[in-house]
mmCIF file of C-alpha atoms in Angstrom:
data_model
loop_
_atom_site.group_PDB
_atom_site.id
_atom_site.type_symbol
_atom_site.label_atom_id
_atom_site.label_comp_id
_atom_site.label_asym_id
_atom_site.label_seq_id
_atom_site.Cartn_x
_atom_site.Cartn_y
_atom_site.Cartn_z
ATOM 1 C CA UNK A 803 147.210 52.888 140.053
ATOM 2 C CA UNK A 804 148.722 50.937 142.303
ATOM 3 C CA UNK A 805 152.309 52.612 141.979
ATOM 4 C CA UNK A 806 150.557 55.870 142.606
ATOM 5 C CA UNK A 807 149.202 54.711 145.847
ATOM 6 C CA UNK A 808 153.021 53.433 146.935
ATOM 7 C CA UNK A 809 154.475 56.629 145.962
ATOM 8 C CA UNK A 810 151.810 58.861 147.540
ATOM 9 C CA UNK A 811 152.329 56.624 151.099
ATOM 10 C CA UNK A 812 155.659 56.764 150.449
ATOM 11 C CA UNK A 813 155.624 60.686 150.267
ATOM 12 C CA UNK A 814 153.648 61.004 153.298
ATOM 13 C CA UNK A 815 155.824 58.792 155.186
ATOM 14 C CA UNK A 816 158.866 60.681 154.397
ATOM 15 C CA UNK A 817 156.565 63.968 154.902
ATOM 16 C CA UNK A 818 155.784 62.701 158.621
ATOM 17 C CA UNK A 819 159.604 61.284 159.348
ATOM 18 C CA UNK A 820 161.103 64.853 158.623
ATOM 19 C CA UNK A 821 158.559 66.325 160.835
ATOM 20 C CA UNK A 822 158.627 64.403 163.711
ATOM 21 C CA UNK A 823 162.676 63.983 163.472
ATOM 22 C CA UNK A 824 163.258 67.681 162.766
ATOM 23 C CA UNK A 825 161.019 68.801 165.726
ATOM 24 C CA UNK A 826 163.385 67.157 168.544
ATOM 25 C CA UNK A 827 166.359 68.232 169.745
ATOM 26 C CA UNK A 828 167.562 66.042 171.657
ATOM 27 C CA UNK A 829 170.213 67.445 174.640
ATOM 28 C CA UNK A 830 172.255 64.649 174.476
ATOM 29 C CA UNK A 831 173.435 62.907 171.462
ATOM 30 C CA UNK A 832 171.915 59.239 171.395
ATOM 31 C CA UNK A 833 174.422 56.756 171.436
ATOM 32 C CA UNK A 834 173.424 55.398 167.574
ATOM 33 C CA UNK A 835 174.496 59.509 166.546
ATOM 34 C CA UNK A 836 177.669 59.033 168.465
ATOM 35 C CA UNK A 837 179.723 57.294 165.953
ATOM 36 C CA UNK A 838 178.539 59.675 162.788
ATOM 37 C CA UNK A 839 180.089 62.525 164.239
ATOM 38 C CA UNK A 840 182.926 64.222 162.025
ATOM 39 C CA UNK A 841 185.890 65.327 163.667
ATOM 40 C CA UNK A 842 186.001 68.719 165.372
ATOM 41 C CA UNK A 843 182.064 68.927 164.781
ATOM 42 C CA UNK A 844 181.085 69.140 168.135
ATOM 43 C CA UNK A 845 184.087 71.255 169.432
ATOM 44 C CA UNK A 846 182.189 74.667 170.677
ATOM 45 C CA UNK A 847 182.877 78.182 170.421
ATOM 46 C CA UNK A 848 182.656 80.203 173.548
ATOM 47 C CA UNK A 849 181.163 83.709 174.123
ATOM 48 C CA UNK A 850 179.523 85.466 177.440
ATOM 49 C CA UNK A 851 175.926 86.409 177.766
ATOM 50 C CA UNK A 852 173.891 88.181 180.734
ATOM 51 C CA UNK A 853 170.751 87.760 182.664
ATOM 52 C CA UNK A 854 168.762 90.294 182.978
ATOM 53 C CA UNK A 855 166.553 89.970 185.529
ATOM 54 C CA UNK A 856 162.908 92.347 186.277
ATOM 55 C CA UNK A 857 164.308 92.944 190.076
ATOM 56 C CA UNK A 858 167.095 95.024 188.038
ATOM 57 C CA UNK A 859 170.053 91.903 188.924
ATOM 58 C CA UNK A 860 172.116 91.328 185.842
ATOM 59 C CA UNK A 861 174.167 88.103 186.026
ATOM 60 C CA UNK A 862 177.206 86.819 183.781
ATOM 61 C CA UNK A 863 177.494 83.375 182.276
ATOM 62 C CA UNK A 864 180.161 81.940 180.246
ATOM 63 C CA UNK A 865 178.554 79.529 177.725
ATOM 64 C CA UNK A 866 179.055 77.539 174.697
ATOM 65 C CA UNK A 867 177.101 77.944 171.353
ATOM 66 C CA UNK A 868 175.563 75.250 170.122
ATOM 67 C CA UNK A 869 174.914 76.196 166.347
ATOM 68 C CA UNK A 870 175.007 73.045 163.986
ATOM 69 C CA UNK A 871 173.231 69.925 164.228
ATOM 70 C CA UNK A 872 176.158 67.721 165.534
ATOM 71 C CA UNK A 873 176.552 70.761 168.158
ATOM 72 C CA UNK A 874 172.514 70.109 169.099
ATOM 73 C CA UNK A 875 172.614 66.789 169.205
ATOM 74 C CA UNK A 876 176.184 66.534 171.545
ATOM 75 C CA UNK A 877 174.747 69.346 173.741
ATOM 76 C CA UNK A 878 175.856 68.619 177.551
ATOM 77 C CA UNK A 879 176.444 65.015 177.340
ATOM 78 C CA UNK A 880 178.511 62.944 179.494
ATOM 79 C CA UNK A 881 179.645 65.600 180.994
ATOM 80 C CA UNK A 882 180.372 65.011 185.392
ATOM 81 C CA UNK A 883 180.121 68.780 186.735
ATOM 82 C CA UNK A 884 179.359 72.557 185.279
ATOM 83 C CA UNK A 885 180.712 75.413 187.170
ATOM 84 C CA UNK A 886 177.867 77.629 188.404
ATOM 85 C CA UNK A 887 178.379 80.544 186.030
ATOM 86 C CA UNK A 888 178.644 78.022 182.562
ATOM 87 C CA UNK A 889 175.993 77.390 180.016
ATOM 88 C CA UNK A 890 175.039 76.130 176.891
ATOM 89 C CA UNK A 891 173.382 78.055 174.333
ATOM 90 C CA UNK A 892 171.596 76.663 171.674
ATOM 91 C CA UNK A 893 170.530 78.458 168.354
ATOM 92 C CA UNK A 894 168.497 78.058 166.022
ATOM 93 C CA UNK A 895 167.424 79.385 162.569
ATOM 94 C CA UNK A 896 163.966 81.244 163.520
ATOM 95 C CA UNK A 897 161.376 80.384 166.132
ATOM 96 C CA UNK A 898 159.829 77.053 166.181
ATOM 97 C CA UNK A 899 158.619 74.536 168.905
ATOM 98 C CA UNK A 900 161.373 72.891 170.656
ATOM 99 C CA UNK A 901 161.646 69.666 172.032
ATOM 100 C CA UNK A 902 165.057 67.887 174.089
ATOM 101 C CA UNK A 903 165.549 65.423 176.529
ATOM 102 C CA UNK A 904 168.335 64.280 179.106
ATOM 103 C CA UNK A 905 169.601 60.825 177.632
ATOM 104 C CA UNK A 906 173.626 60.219 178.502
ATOM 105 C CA UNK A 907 173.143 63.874 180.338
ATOM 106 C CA UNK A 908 174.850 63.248 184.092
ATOM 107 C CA UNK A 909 173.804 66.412 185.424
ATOM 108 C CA UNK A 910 170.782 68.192 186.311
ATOM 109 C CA UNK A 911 170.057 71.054 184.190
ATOM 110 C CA UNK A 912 167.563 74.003 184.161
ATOM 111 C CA UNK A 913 166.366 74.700 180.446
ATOM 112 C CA UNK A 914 165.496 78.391 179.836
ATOM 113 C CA UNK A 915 163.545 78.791 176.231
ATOM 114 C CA UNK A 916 164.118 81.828 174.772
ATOM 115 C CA UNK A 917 162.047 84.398 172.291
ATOM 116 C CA UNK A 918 163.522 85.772 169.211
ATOM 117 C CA UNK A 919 164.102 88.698 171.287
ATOM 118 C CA UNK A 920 165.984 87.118 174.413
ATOM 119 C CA UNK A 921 162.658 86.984 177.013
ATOM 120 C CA UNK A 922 162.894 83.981 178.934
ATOM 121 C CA UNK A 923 158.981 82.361 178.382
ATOM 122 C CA UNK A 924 159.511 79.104 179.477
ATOM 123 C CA UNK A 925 161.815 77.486 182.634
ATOM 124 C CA UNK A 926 162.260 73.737 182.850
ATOM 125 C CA UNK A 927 163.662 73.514 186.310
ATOM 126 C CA UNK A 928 165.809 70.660 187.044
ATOM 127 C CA UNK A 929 165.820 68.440 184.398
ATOM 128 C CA UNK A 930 166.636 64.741 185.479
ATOM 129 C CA UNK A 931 169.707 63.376 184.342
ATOM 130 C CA UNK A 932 169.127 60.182 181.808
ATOM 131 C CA UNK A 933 165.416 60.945 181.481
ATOM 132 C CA UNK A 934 164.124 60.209 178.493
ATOM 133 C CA UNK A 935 160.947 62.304 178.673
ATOM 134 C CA UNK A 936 160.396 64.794 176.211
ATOM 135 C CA UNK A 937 161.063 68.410 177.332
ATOM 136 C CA UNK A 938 159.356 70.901 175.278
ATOM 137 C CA UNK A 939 158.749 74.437 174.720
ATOM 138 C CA UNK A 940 155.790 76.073 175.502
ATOM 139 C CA UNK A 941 156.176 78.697 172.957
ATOM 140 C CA UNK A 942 157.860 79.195 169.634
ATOM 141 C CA UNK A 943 161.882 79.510 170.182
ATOM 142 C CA UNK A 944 165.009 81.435 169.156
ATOM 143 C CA UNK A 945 167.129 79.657 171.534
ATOM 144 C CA UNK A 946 167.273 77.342 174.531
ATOM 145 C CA UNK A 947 170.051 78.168 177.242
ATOM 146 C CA UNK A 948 171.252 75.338 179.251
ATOM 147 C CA UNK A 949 172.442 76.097 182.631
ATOM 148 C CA UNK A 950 173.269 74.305 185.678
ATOM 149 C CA UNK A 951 170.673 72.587 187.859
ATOM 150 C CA UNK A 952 168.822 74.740 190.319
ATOM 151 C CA UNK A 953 170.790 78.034 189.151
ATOM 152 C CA UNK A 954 167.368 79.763 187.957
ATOM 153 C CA UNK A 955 166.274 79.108 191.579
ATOM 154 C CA UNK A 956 168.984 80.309 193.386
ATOM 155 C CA UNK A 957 169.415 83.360 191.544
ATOM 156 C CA UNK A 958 166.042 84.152 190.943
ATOM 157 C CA UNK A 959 165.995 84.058 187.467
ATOM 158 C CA UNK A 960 162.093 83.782 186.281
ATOM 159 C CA UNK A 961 160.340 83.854 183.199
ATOM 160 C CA UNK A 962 160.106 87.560 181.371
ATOM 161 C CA UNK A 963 163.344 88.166 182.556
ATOM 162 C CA UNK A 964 166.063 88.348 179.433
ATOM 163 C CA UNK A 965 168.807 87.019 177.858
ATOM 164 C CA UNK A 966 171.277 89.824 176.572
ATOM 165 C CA UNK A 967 173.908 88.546 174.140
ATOM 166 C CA UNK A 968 174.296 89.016 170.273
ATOM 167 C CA UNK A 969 172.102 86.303 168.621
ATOM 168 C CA UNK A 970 169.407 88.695 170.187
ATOM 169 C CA UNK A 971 170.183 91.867 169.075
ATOM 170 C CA UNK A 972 169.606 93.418 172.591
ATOM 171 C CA UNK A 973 173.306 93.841 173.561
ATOM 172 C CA UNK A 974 173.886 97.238 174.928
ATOM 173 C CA UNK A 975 170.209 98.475 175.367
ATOM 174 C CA UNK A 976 170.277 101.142 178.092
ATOM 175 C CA UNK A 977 168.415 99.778 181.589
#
């Protein structure tokens, strides 16, 4: 009985650890991760993507694609400057709650989290380099697009507004 009772803790320890590990993304790698990357795992493939805005503005952005977990978990770290039309797109397999933060990140970056179908629903504005608070989604999402600190503000970018590239399928929907 008492080897039951081990393995059932044991279970629901392992149950909790993959859900609470699993649910955080963190933007920047931390610096225990570092070392266990392979090489050319977190080299990034570029693409272009739009902003589509309700005011009828459409704006270009040439970002990387964050796909696998060492991708994730490198994200924007240590990096000194982004250009003001450069992002970071992160994708994910499905909707799901989303959760990053800004350890070893050195610059301020606005976090747009993204439905399956591109529509911004969530803006964190000016995320605090080297914060380790928890920055999470409000709703269920497809994506999280990384851009440069204050750009949402300075363009106007809100939430409702969308997201056009191909992860979304909305690429070349008439306006």
């Amino acid at each position: 009985m008492k080897n039951y009772r081990l393995v059932i803790a044991f279970l629901a320890f392992l149950s909790f650890a993959a859900a609470v590990g699993g649910s955080v993304v963190q933007a920047e790698t931390a610096s225990s991760f570092i070392g266990t990357l392979l090489p050319g795992s977190d080299e990034f493939e570029e693409d272009q993507l739009a902003i589509r805005t309700n005011d009828g503005e459409r704006y270009y952005f040439n970002v990387e694609l964050a796909v696998t977990s060492a991708q994730q978990s490198h994200g924007m770290m240590e990096r000194t400057r982004m250009d003001d039309d450069a992002g970071m797109l992160f994708i994910f397999h499905g909707e799901g709650m989303r959760a990053f933060w800004m350890k070893d990140t050195l610059i301020p970056l606005d976090m747009l989290f993204l439905s399956e179908d591109g529509t911004i629903h969530h803006i964190h504005h000016n995320a605090k380099p080297q914060d380790e608070t928890t920055i999470t989604s409000r709703f269920p999402s497809k994506a999280v697009l990384e851009l440069k600190g204050g750009m949402t503000d300075k363009l106007g970018i809100k939430e409702g507004d969308v997201v056009e590239h191909d992860v979304f399928r909305n690429v070349g929907i008439a306006e």
